[in-house]
Each structure stands twice: as structure tokens, then as C-alpha cells.
Amino acid sequence: MICRRVEYRDFRNITQAVLEPSPDVTVLNGLNGQGKTNFLEGVFLFAGVRSFRTAHENELVRFGAPFAELKLFFHNGRREMNMTLRWLAESGRRFCRLNGVPITRLSETVGNFRAVLFCPSHLSIVREGPPMRRRFLDSAISQTDPSYLRSLQKYNAVLAQRNALIRMSRERRDDGLFLNNAEPWSEQMAEEAERISRKREEYTGRLAEQAAVILSDMTAGRETVGISYQTPRSREEYFKLLTENLQRELRAGFTLYGVQKDELKITLCGNEAKAYASQGQQRSIALAMKIAEGELSKEYGGEYPVFLFDDILSELDETRRQYLLKGVTGRQVLITSCDRVETEAKVLRIEGGRLI
Ligand code: ATP
Ligand code: MG
């Protein structure tokens, strides 16, 4: 996937600009608040369904302008393509065209252009609790396997029903309500749980392999990362857990077993990364996981996604910075930074929403 050119019009603080990144690495350099993240967000919007910064899409329109428009020219590995996105200020409504043809369904806009974004908040994958890691895993797997997303949605719906039954049973002080009616829910949960946990295990195995190589390259062989997922359970095992602990669940007030409790373990040189890794080390691990995600996405889609790295260089030592700035042949990378960086990569300066 190569992003050749992006045209911006009244998008955030960018009145009008044309970005032509190098097919390898491009650094967007500038002071705080000048529009670096805005330029990256503009590229990412073509890949994702939503912005990573806002749920209110009318925020994308420059203050006072009637609409915002972005146009992307890219090569998808087979041919040259272009896509246009437009947002109206008043309603926040979005319009999309692919090679000039209007697209109305959201699902059809996804997957034409692929990109992997890394921004500072993604550090939470390493730093925070299990839910962030599950979310990372779920989103990464869903992008390469639509049937996974369907299983997950079904599972979550059944889990919510089962939890509602527990709550109702407690409110009415009627234990029998849950004890006698839990089985069909437990059965459906167990079925999807087996599917989900097998896929999580398989994906984690491949992700761990890739991330280990990447982190080792990034640190000149000094650090190793381990990523592991528990052994997947069978449907029978899940069902057993969900039927033999009903009293305990009733006391707790919610469902105690299932894939919503899974943990992805991350270790740095053998120690738990969340507790022991330094800031820069945690950032490196999260980056290695994101790059590995791109690597697996290539196995699936045949092409590397475009990598968008927002503000990742601070806290990283020179070896790590150079690994990211040199890039790897065949991968297109856009990096923002407010420091001036030593690099042979293409550097573009951004001031007040303009490319200098
Ligand atoms: P930093 O180095 O601090 O991350 P940055 O260069 O990434 O800064 P951006 O986040 O891209 O900066 O945004 C810069 C500016 O864009 C902000 O000052 C913000 O006020 C402005 N901005 C955001 N949305 C709009 C909008 N809809 N219209 C006009 N300006 C906007
Ligand atoms: Mg920024």
C-alpha cells in the first residue's frame, strides 16, 4: 500500500495543503499545535471507520468553513486508486467516493486503503490492565478475520443477557430464576468462547513471533519480548465452568468465567512488562506489537499497510530511533516529531497548518 498524495481542504487547522510522502519514510516536523497530528489523522481516516481522536466528525471541519474535504491517491498493490472524503460542518455527515463513485455503505469504505496508526495513547496496551490488551487483540484479529468479529458480537450479546438474568434474580431475591434458566445462555457462551479462544491463541502465537524479531532488531539484540495467551479451553470445559459455579456467580452479581476474563501476558526479558519495563521500553514493546500487527495484516491482505506513527520518538534512544527512521524496504512510514531528527528520510516542516 503506497500513499502517493493527500489533498486537504478546510480540514482541522489546514486550509489547503498537498502532502506527497516518500514511498519509504517521511518525517513531519514542527512545533506543538502546528498540525502534525492533523496531517496524520487525515491519512488514517481513509483506512478506519472513525477518527482516533473524536467521535464528533464535525470537529474535523475547519472553524468557520462549510465543509472539509480530503482526497487520497494511493496504489493498493495492484492498481492506482483514489478516494475522497467530505464532511459537512452543520450535520457532521460524511460522504465518500472511491475512484469517483459514491459509496453509501460504511462497510464498503473500510479495507480499500489500509493503515496502522500508533499514537501515545496506545502505550496503554502495555501499561494498563487486561481490557486494553484484549481490545488490541480483538481489533487486530477482526481486521483479518470477519468471522471472529461476528463470534465476538454474538458472545457479548449472550454475556449481557446472562448478566441481566443474574441481576434480575438478585433484585427479586429469587435464586431459582437464574439457577433454572442459566443453561441455554451458558451453552451459547461456551460455543462462541471456544471459537474465540482458539483464534486468540493462534493469532497471539504469530504476533509473538513477529514482535520478538522486531523488538530484537529495534534494540540491536539487547531486549526480548514474550507475548503469550493462556491455553484455549474447549466448549465442554467452558460449559462446565459456567454450570458448576452458579451459586458463586449469583453471589458476585455477574458472570465469572469466559473469554471476557482472558489475559494476554507481555514480558520483557522474562519479567512482566507492565510492572518492570521502563517508559521507553514499554513504548518500544507497544510499537513492536503494532508493527507486528502490520506484518500479519500483510500476510492477510498481500500488502503492507501504511504505518502512521504519531509522536513516538521522544523517550527512545538513538538505536531505537534509527530503526524506526530507517524503515524497512516495502513499508511506507509517516512519523511526526517536534524535535529535529538526524535522518536521511524526507523531512517536511509544518507551521500553522501549512507544509513549508
Ligand atoms: P503536538 O506537537 O502538540 O502534538 P500537533 O502539531 O500535532 O501538536 P495538532 O494536534 O495537529 O498539533 O493540531 C494543531 C491545532 O489544530 C490545534 O491548535 C487546534 O486548535 C487546531 N484545530 C483542531 N481542530 C480544528 C478545527 N476544526 N478548525 C481549526 N483548527 C483546529
Ligand atoms: Mg500531535
CSV table of C-alpha atoms and ligand atoms in Angstrom, one decimal:
chain,number,residue,atom,x,y,z
A,1,MET,CA,0.0,0.0,0.0
A,2,ILE,CA,1.6,3.3,-1.0
A,3,CYS,CA,0.1,6.7,-0.2
A,4,ARG,CA,1.2,8.9,-3.1
A,5,ARG,CA,-0.6,12.2,-2.4
A,6,VAL,CA,-3.1,13.6,0.0
A,7,GLU,CA,-5.0,16.8,-0.7
A,8,TYR,CA,-6.5,18.7,2.3
A,9,ARG,CA,-9.1,21.3,2.2
A,10,ASP,CA,-10.5,23.0,5.4
A,11,PHE,CA,-9.6,20.0,7.4
A,12,ARG,CA,-8.9,20.9,11.1
A,13,ASN,CA,-6.3,23.8,11.0
A,14,ILE,CA,-5.3,23.0,7.4
A,15,THR,CA,-6.9,25.5,5.0
A,16,GLN,CA,-5.4,23.9,1.9
A,17,ALA,CA,-2.3,21.6,1.6
A,18,VAL,CA,-0.9,18.8,-0.5
A,19,LEU,CA,1.1,16.1,1.1
A,20,GLU,CA,3.4,14.0,-1.1
A,21,PRO,CA,5.1,11.5,1.2
A,22,SER,CA,8.1,9.5,0.2
A,23,PRO,CA,7.4,5.8,-0.5
A,24,ASP,CA,9.8,5.0,2.4
A,25,VAL,CA,10.0,7.2,5.5
A,26,THR,CA,8.6,10.8,5.8
A,27,VAL,CA,9.1,12.9,9.0
A,28,LEU,CA,6.6,15.6,9.7
A,29,ASN,CA,8.4,18.1,11.9
A,30,GLY,CA,7.1,21.2,13.7
A,31,LEU,CA,6.3,22.8,17.0
A,32,ASN,CA,3.4,21.9,19.2
A,33,GLY,CA,0.0,22.7,17.9
A,34,GLN,CA,1.0,23.3,14.3
A,35,GLY,CA,-1.0,20.5,12.7
A,36,LYS,CA,1.3,17.4,12.6
A,37,THR,CA,-1.2,15.1,14.1
A,38,ASN,CA,-3.9,16.6,11.9
A,39,PHE,CA,-2.0,15.6,8.8
A,40,LEU,CA,-1.7,12.0,10.0
A,41,GLU,CA,-5.3,11.9,11.1
A,42,GLY,CA,-6.3,12.9,7.6
A,43,VAL,CA,-4.5,9.9,6.2
A,44,PHE,CA,-5.8,7.5,8.8
A,45,LEU,CA,-9.4,8.5,8.1
A,46,PHE,CA,-9.2,6.7,4.8
A,47,ALA,CA,-8.4,3.4,6.5
A,48,GLY,CA,-10.6,3.4,9.5
A,49,VAL,CA,-14.2,3.9,10.1
A,50,ARG,CA,-13.7,6.6,12.6
A,51,SER,CA,-11.2,9.2,13.7
A,52,PHE,CA,-9.0,8.1,16.6
A,53,ARG,CA,-9.4,11.5,18.2
A,54,THR,CA,-13.1,12.3,18.1
A,55,ALA,CA,-16.5,10.8,17.9
A,56,HIS,CA,-17.9,14.1,16.6
A,57,GLU,CA,-16.9,14.3,13.0
A,58,ASN,CA,-18.0,17.9,12.5
A,59,GLU,CA,-14.9,18.7,14.6
A,60,LEU,CA,-12.9,17.8,11.5
A,61,VAL,CA,-14.2,20.8,9.6
A,62,ARG,CA,-12.0,23.9,10.0
A,63,PHE,CA,-13.7,26.5,12.2
A,64,GLY,CA,-16.0,28.7,10.1
A,65,ALA,CA,-15.8,26.5,6.9
A,66,PRO,CA,-18.9,24.9,5.4
A,67,PHE,CA,-17.2,21.5,4.8
A,68,ALA,CA,-13.9,19.7,4.9
A,69,GLU,CA,-12.6,17.6,2.1
A,70,LEU,CA,-9.7,15.1,1.8
A,71,LYS,CA,-8.5,13.4,-1.3
A,72,LEU,CA,-6.2,10.4,-1.3
A,73,PHE,CA,-4.3,9.0,-4.3
A,74,PHE,CA,-2.8,5.6,-3.5
A,75,HIS,CA,-1.5,2.3,-5.0
A,76,ASN,CA,-3.1,-0.8,-3.5
A,77,GLY,CA,-0.5,-3.3,-4.8
A,78,ARG,CA,-2.5,-3.9,-8.0
A,79,ARG,CA,-3.5,-0.5,-9.3
A,80,GLU,CA,-3.8,3.2,-8.7
A,81,MET,CA,-6.8,4.3,-6.8
A,82,ASN,CA,-8.3,7.4,-5.4
A,83,MET,CA,-10.7,8.2,-2.6
A,84,THR,CA,-12.5,11.3,-1.5
A,85,LEU,CA,-14.0,12.1,1.9
A,86,ARG,CA,-16.1,15.1,2.7
A,87,TRP,CA,-17.7,16.2,6.0
A,88,LEU,CA,-20.4,18.8,6.3
A,89,ALA,CA,-19.9,21.3,9.2
A,90,GLU,CA,-23.5,21.6,10.2
A,91,SER,CA,-24.6,17.9,10.4
A,92,GLY,CA,-21.1,16.2,10.6
A,93,ARG,CA,-22.4,14.0,7.8
A,94,ARG,CA,-19.8,12.2,5.8
A,95,PHE,CA,-19.6,11.4,2.1
A,96,CYS,CA,-17.2,9.1,0.4
A,97,ARG,CA,-16.2,8.4,-3.2
A,98,LEU,CA,-14.0,5.6,-4.4
A,99,ASN,CA,-12.5,6.2,-7.8
A,100,GLY,CA,-15.2,8.8,-8.3
A,101,VAL,CA,-18.1,6.5,-7.5
A,102,PRO,CA,-20.1,7.4,-4.4
A,103,ILE,CA,-20.2,4.8,-1.6
A,104,THR,CA,-23.0,4.9,0.8
A,105,ARG,CA,-22.3,1.9,3.0
A,106,LEU,CA,-19.8,2.3,5.8
A,107,SER,CA,-18.6,-1.3,5.5
A,108,GLU,CA,-17.6,-0.7,1.8
A,109,THR,CA,-15.4,2.2,2.7
A,110,VAL,CA,-13.3,0.0,5.0
A,111,GLY,CA,-10.5,-2.1,3.7
A,112,ASN,CA,-9.7,-0.3,0.4
A,113,PHE,CA,-6.8,1.6,2.0
A,114,ARG,CA,-5.1,0.0,5.0
A,115,ALA,CA,-3.0,1.8,7.6
A,116,VAL,CA,-1.7,1.1,11.1
A,117,LEU,CA,-1.6,4.0,13.4
A,118,PHE,CA,0.4,4.3,16.6
A,119,CYS,CA,-0.2,7.2,18.9
A,120,PRO,CA,0.9,7.8,22.5
A,121,SER,CA,-2.4,6.5,24.0
A,122,HIS,CA,-1.5,3.1,22.6
A,123,LEU,CA,1.0,2.7,25.3
A,124,SER,CA,-1.9,1.5,27.4
A,125,ILE,CA,-1.6,-1.8,25.6
A,126,VAL,CA,1.5,-2.5,27.8
A,127,ARG,CA,0.9,-0.2,30.7
A,128,GLU,CA,-2.7,-0.8,31.7
A,129,GLY,CA,-4.8,-3.7,32.7
A,130,PRO,CA,-6.1,-6.7,30.7
A,131,PRO,CA,-9.0,-5.0,29.0
A,132,MET,CA,-6.7,-2.8,26.8
A,133,ARG,CA,-4.8,-5.8,25.7
A,134,ARG,CA,-8.0,-7.7,24.9
A,135,ARG,CA,-9.2,-4.7,22.9
A,136,PHE,CA,-5.9,-4.6,20.9
A,137,LEU,CA,-6.2,-8.3,20.2
A,138,ASP,CA,-9.9,-8.2,19.2
A,139,SER,CA,-9.4,-5.3,16.9
A,140,ALA,CA,-6.3,-6.8,15.3
A,141,ILE,CA,-7.9,-10.2,14.7
A,142,SER,CA,-11.2,-8.7,13.5
A,143,GLN,CA,-9.3,-6.9,10.7
A,144,THR,CA,-8.0,-10.1,9.3
A,145,ASP,CA,-11.0,-12.4,10.1
A,146,PRO,CA,-14.6,-11.0,9.8
A,147,SER,CA,-16.0,-14.3,11.3
A,148,TYR,CA,-14.1,-13.5,14.5
A,149,LEU,CA,-15.9,-10.2,14.9
A,150,ARG,CA,-19.2,-12.0,14.4
A,151,SER,CA,-18.4,-14.5,17.1
A,152,LEU,CA,-17.3,-11.8,19.4
A,153,GLN,CA,-20.5,-9.7,18.9
A,154,LYS,CA,-22.7,-12.8,19.5
A,155,TYR,CA,-20.7,-13.7,22.6
A,156,ASN,CA,-21.0,-10.3,24.1
A,157,ALA,CA,-24.7,-10.2,23.4
A,158,VAL,CA,-25.2,-13.5,25.2
A,159,LEU,CA,-23.0,-12.5,28.1
A,160,ALA,CA,-25.0,-9.3,28.6
A,161,GLN,CA,-28.2,-11.4,28.7
A,162,ARG,CA,-26.7,-13.8,31.2
A,163,ASN,CA,-25.6,-10.9,33.4
A,164,ALA,CA,-29.0,-9.3,33.2
A,165,LEU,CA,-30.5,-12.6,34.4
A,166,ILE,CA,-28.2,-12.7,37.4
A,167,ARG,CA,-29.1,-9.1,38.3
A,168,MET,CA,-32.8,-9.7,38.0
A,169,SER,CA,-32.5,-12.8,40.1
A,170,ARG,CA,-30.8,-10.8,42.8
A,171,GLU,CA,-33.2,-7.9,42.7
A,172,ARG,CA,-36.2,-10.3,43.0
A,173,ARG,CA,-34.4,-12.4,45.7
A,174,ASP,CA,-35.3,-15.4,43.5
A,175,ASP,CA,-32.3,-17.6,43.1
A,176,GLY,CA,-34.2,-20.1,41.0
A,177,LEU,CA,-34.7,-17.6,38.3
A,178,PHE,CA,-31.0,-17.7,37.5
A,179,LEU,CA,-30.3,-21.3,38.6
A,180,ASN,CA,-33.1,-22.8,36.5
A,181,ASN,CA,-32.6,-20.6,33.4
A,182,ALA,CA,-28.9,-20.2,33.0
A,183,GLU,CA,-28.2,-23.2,30.9
A,184,PRO,CA,-29.2,-22.1,27.4
A,185,TRP,CA,-27.1,-18.9,27.9
A,186,SER,CA,-24.2,-20.9,29.2
A,187,GLU,CA,-24.4,-23.3,26.3
A,188,GLN,CA,-24.3,-20.5,23.7
A,189,MET,CA,-21.5,-18.7,25.5
A,190,ALA,CA,-19.4,-21.9,25.7
A,191,GLU,CA,-19.8,-22.5,22.0
A,192,GLU,CA,-18.5,-19.0,21.0
A,193,ALA,CA,-15.9,-19.0,23.7
A,194,GLU,CA,-14.2,-22.0,22.3
A,195,ARG,CA,-14.1,-20.4,18.9
A,196,ILE,CA,-12.8,-17.1,20.2
A,197,SER,CA,-10.1,-18.5,22.5
A,198,ARG,CA,-8.7,-20.7,19.7
A,199,LYS,CA,-8.4,-17.8,17.4
A,200,ARG,CA,-6.9,-15.6,20.0
A,201,GLU,CA,-4.3,-18.3,20.7
A,202,GLU,CA,-3.5,-18.8,17.1
A,203,TYR,CA,-3.1,-15.1,16.4
A,204,THR,CA,-1.1,-14.4,19.5
A,205,GLY,CA,1.4,-17.1,18.5
A,206,ARG,CA,2.0,-15.5,15.2
A,207,LEU,CA,2.1,-12.0,16.7
A,208,ALA,CA,4.6,-13.0,19.4
A,209,GLU,CA,6.9,-14.5,16.8
A,210,GLN,CA,6.9,-11.3,14.7
A,211,ALA,CA,7.1,-8.9,17.7
A,212,ALA,CA,10.1,-10.7,19.1
A,213,VAL,CA,12.1,-10.3,15.9
A,214,ILE,CA,11.1,-6.6,15.6
A,215,LEU,CA,12.0,-5.7,19.2
A,216,SER,CA,15.3,-7.5,18.9
A,217,ASP,CA,16.1,-5.5,15.7
A,218,MET,CA,15.0,-2.3,17.3
A,219,THR,CA,17.3,-2.8,20.3
A,220,ALA,CA,20.2,-4.3,18.4
A,221,GLY,CA,19.6,-7.6,20.1
A,222,ARG,CA,19.6,-6.3,23.6
A,223,GLU,CA,15.9,-7.0,24.5
A,224,THR,CA,13.5,-9.8,24.0
A,225,VAL,CA,9.7,-9.6,24.3
A,226,GLY,CA,7.5,-12.5,25.2
A,227,ILE,CA,3.8,-12.4,24.4
A,228,SER,CA,1.6,-15.3,25.4
A,229,TYR,CA,-2.1,-16.2,25.8
A,230,GLN,CA,-3.5,-18.9,28.0
A,231,THR,CA,-4.2,-22.3,26.6
A,232,PRO,CA,-7.5,-22.3,24.9
A,233,ARG,CA,-10.3,-24.2,26.5
A,234,SER,CA,-12.8,-26.4,24.8
A,235,ARG,CA,-16.5,-25.8,24.7
A,236,GLU,CA,-17.1,-28.6,27.3
A,237,GLU,CA,-14.6,-27.0,29.7
A,238,TYR,CA,-16.3,-23.6,29.4
A,239,PHE,CA,-19.7,-25.1,29.8
A,240,LYS,CA,-18.5,-27.0,32.9
A,241,LEU,CA,-17.2,-23.7,34.5
A,242,LEU,CA,-20.4,-22.0,33.6
A,243,THR,CA,-22.7,-24.6,35.1
A,244,GLU,CA,-20.7,-25.6,38.2
A,245,ASN,CA,-20.4,-22.1,39.7
A,246,LEU,CA,-23.9,-20.7,39.5
A,247,GLN,CA,-24.1,-20.0,43.3
A,248,ARG,CA,-20.8,-18.2,43.2
A,249,GLU,CA,-21.8,-16.1,40.2
A,250,LEU,CA,-25.1,-15.2,41.9
A,251,ARG,CA,-23.1,-14.0,44.9
A,252,ALA,CA,-20.7,-12.0,42.8
A,253,GLY,CA,-23.6,-10.5,40.7
A,254,PHE,CA,-22.1,-11.2,37.3
A,255,THR,CA,-20.7,-13.9,35.1
A,256,LEU,CA,-17.3,-15.0,36.4
A,257,TYR,CA,-16.0,-17.3,33.6
A,258,GLY,CA,-15.4,-16.9,29.9
A,259,VAL,CA,-13.2,-15.1,27.4
A,260,GLN,CA,-14.0,-11.7,28.8
A,261,LYS,CA,-11.5,-12.7,31.6
A,262,ASP,CA,-8.7,-13.6,29.3
A,263,GLU,CA,-5.3,-12.1,29.7
A,264,LEU,CA,-2.5,-11.5,27.2
A,265,LYS,CA,0.8,-11.7,29.1
A,266,ILE,CA,3.6,-9.5,28.0
A,267,THR,CA,7.1,-9.9,29.3
A,268,LEU,CA,10.4,-8.1,28.7
A,269,CYS,CA,13.4,-10.3,29.2
A,270,GLY,CA,11.3,-12.6,31.3
A,271,ASN,CA,9.7,-10.1,33.6
A,272,GLU,CA,6.1,-8.7,33.4
A,273,ALA,CA,6.4,-5.6,31.2
A,274,LYS,CA,3.6,-3.7,32.9
A,275,ALA,CA,5.4,-3.7,36.2
A,276,TYR,CA,9.0,-3.8,35.3
A,277,ALA,CA,9.7,-2.2,31.9
A,278,SER,CA,10.8,1.5,31.7
A,279,GLN,CA,8.8,4.1,29.8
A,280,GLY,CA,11.0,3.8,26.7
A,281,GLN,CA,10.9,0.0,26.9
A,282,GLN,CA,7.2,0.0,27.2
A,283,ARG,CA,6.9,2.3,24.2
A,284,SER,CA,9.2,0.0,22.2
A,285,ILE,CA,7.1,-3.1,23.1
A,286,ALA,CA,3.9,-1.4,22.1
A,287,LEU,CA,5.4,-0.2,18.9
A,288,ALA,CA,6.8,-3.7,18.1
A,289,MET,CA,3.3,-5.1,18.7
A,290,LYS,CA,1.8,-2.6,16.3
A,291,ILE,CA,4.4,-3.2,13.6
A,292,ALA,CA,3.8,-6.9,14.1
A,293,GLU,CA,0.1,-6.3,13.6
A,294,GLY,CA,1.0,-4.7,10.2
A,295,GLU,CA,3.2,-7.7,9.4
A,296,LEU,CA,0.3,-10.1,9.9
A,297,SER,CA,-2.1,-7.8,8.0
A,298,LYS,CA,0.3,-8.1,5.1
A,299,GLU,CA,0.1,-11.9,5.3
A,300,TYR,CA,-3.7,-11.5,5.1
A,301,GLY,CA,-4.0,-8.7,2.5
A,302,GLY,CA,-0.9,-9.3,0.5
A,303,GLU,CA,0.4,-5.7,1.0
A,304,TYR,CA,1.9,-3.8,3.9
A,305,PRO,CA,-0.4,-1.2,5.4
A,306,VAL,CA,0.9,2.4,5.6
A,307,PHE,CA,2.4,2.9,9.1
A,308,LEU,CA,1.5,6.2,10.8
A,309,PHE,CA,3.5,7.0,13.9
A,310,ASP,CA,2.4,10.0,16.0
A,311,ASP,CA,4.9,11.3,18.4
A,312,ILE,CA,6.8,8.1,19.1
A,313,LEU,CA,10.4,9.3,19.0
A,314,SER,CA,10.6,11.0,22.4
A,315,GLU,CA,11.8,8.7,25.2
A,316,LEU,CA,13.5,6.4,22.6
A,317,ASP,CA,17.3,6.1,22.5
A,318,GLU,CA,19.3,6.6,19.2
A,319,THR,CA,19.4,2.9,18.3
A,320,ARG,CA,15.6,2.6,18.5
A,321,ARG,CA,15.0,5.9,16.7
A,322,GLN,CA,17.3,4.9,13.8
A,323,TYR,CA,15.5,1.6,13.5
A,324,LEU,CA,12.2,3.5,13.1
A,325,LEU,CA,13.6,6.2,10.9
A,326,LYS,CA,15.4,3.9,8.5
A,327,GLY,CA,12.4,1.9,8.0
A,328,VAL,CA,12.2,-1.4,6.1
A,329,THR,CA,12.0,-1.7,2.4
A,330,GLY,CA,8.5,-2.0,1.2
A,331,ARG,CA,7.0,-0.3,4.2
A,332,GLN,CA,5.8,3.3,4.0
A,333,VAL,CA,6.1,5.1,7.2
A,334,LEU,CA,4.9,8.6,8.3
A,335,ILE,CA,6.3,9.9,11.6
A,336,THR,CA,5.6,13.1,13.4
A,337,SER,CA,8.0,14.7,15.7
A,338,CYS,CA,8.5,18.1,17.4
A,339,ASP,CA,12.3,17.5,17.8
A,340,ARG,CA,14.6,18.0,14.9
A,341,VAL,CA,15.8,14.5,14.0
A,342,GLU,CA,19.0,13.2,12.4
A,343,THR,CA,17.8,11.3,9.4
A,344,GLU,CA,18.2,10.7,5.7
A,345,ALA,CA,14.5,10.4,5.4
A,346,LYS,CA,12.3,13.0,3.7
A,347,VAL,CA,11.6,15.8,6.3
A,348,LEU,CA,8.6,18.1,5.9
A,349,ARG,CA,8.2,21.1,8.1
A,350,ILE,CA,4.7,22.1,9.4
A,351,GLU,CA,3.7,25.5,10.6
A,352,GLY,CA,0.3,26.8,11.3
A,353,GLY,CA,-1.4,24.0,9.3
A,354,ARG,CA,0.9,24.6,6.3
A,355,LEU,CA,3.6,22.5,4.8
A,356,ILE,CA,6.8,24.5,4.4
B,1,ATP,P1,1.7,18.5,19.2
B,1,ATP,O1,3.2,18.5,18.8
B,1,ATP,O2,1.4,19.2,20.4
B,1,ATP,O3,1.2,17.1,19.1
B,1,ATP,P2,0.5,19.0,16.6
B,1,ATP,O4,1.4,19.6,15.6
B,1,ATP,O5,0.3,17.5,16.4
B,1,ATP,O6,1.0,19.3,18.0
B,1,ATP,P3,-2.3,19.1,16.0
B,1,ATP,O7,-2.9,18.3,17.1
B,1,ATP,O8,-2.2,18.5,14.7
B,1,ATP,O9,-0.9,19.7,16.5
B,1,ATP,O10,-3.3,20.4,16.0
B,1,ATP,C1,-3.0,21.7,15.9
B,1,ATP,C2,-4.1,22.7,16.0
B,1,ATP,O11,-5.2,22.4,15.2
B,1,ATP,C3,-4.6,22.9,17.4
B,1,ATP,O12,-4.1,24.2,17.9
B,1,ATP,C4,-6.1,23.0,17.3
B,1,ATP,O13,-6.6,24.2,17.9
B,1,ATP,C5,-6.3,23.1,15.8
B,1,ATP,N1,-7.6,22.6,15.3
B,1,ATP,C6,-8.1,21.4,15.6
B,1,ATP,N2,-9.3,21.2,15.1
B,1,ATP,C7,-9.6,22.4,14.4
B,1,ATP,C8,-10.6,22.9,13.6
B,1,ATP,N3,-11.7,22.1,13.3
B,1,ATP,N4,-10.5,24.1,13.0
B,1,ATP,C9,-9.4,24.8,13.2
B,1,ATP,N5,-8.4,24.5,13.9
B,1,ATP,C10,-8.4,23.2,14.5
B,2,MG,MG,0.4,15.9,17.8
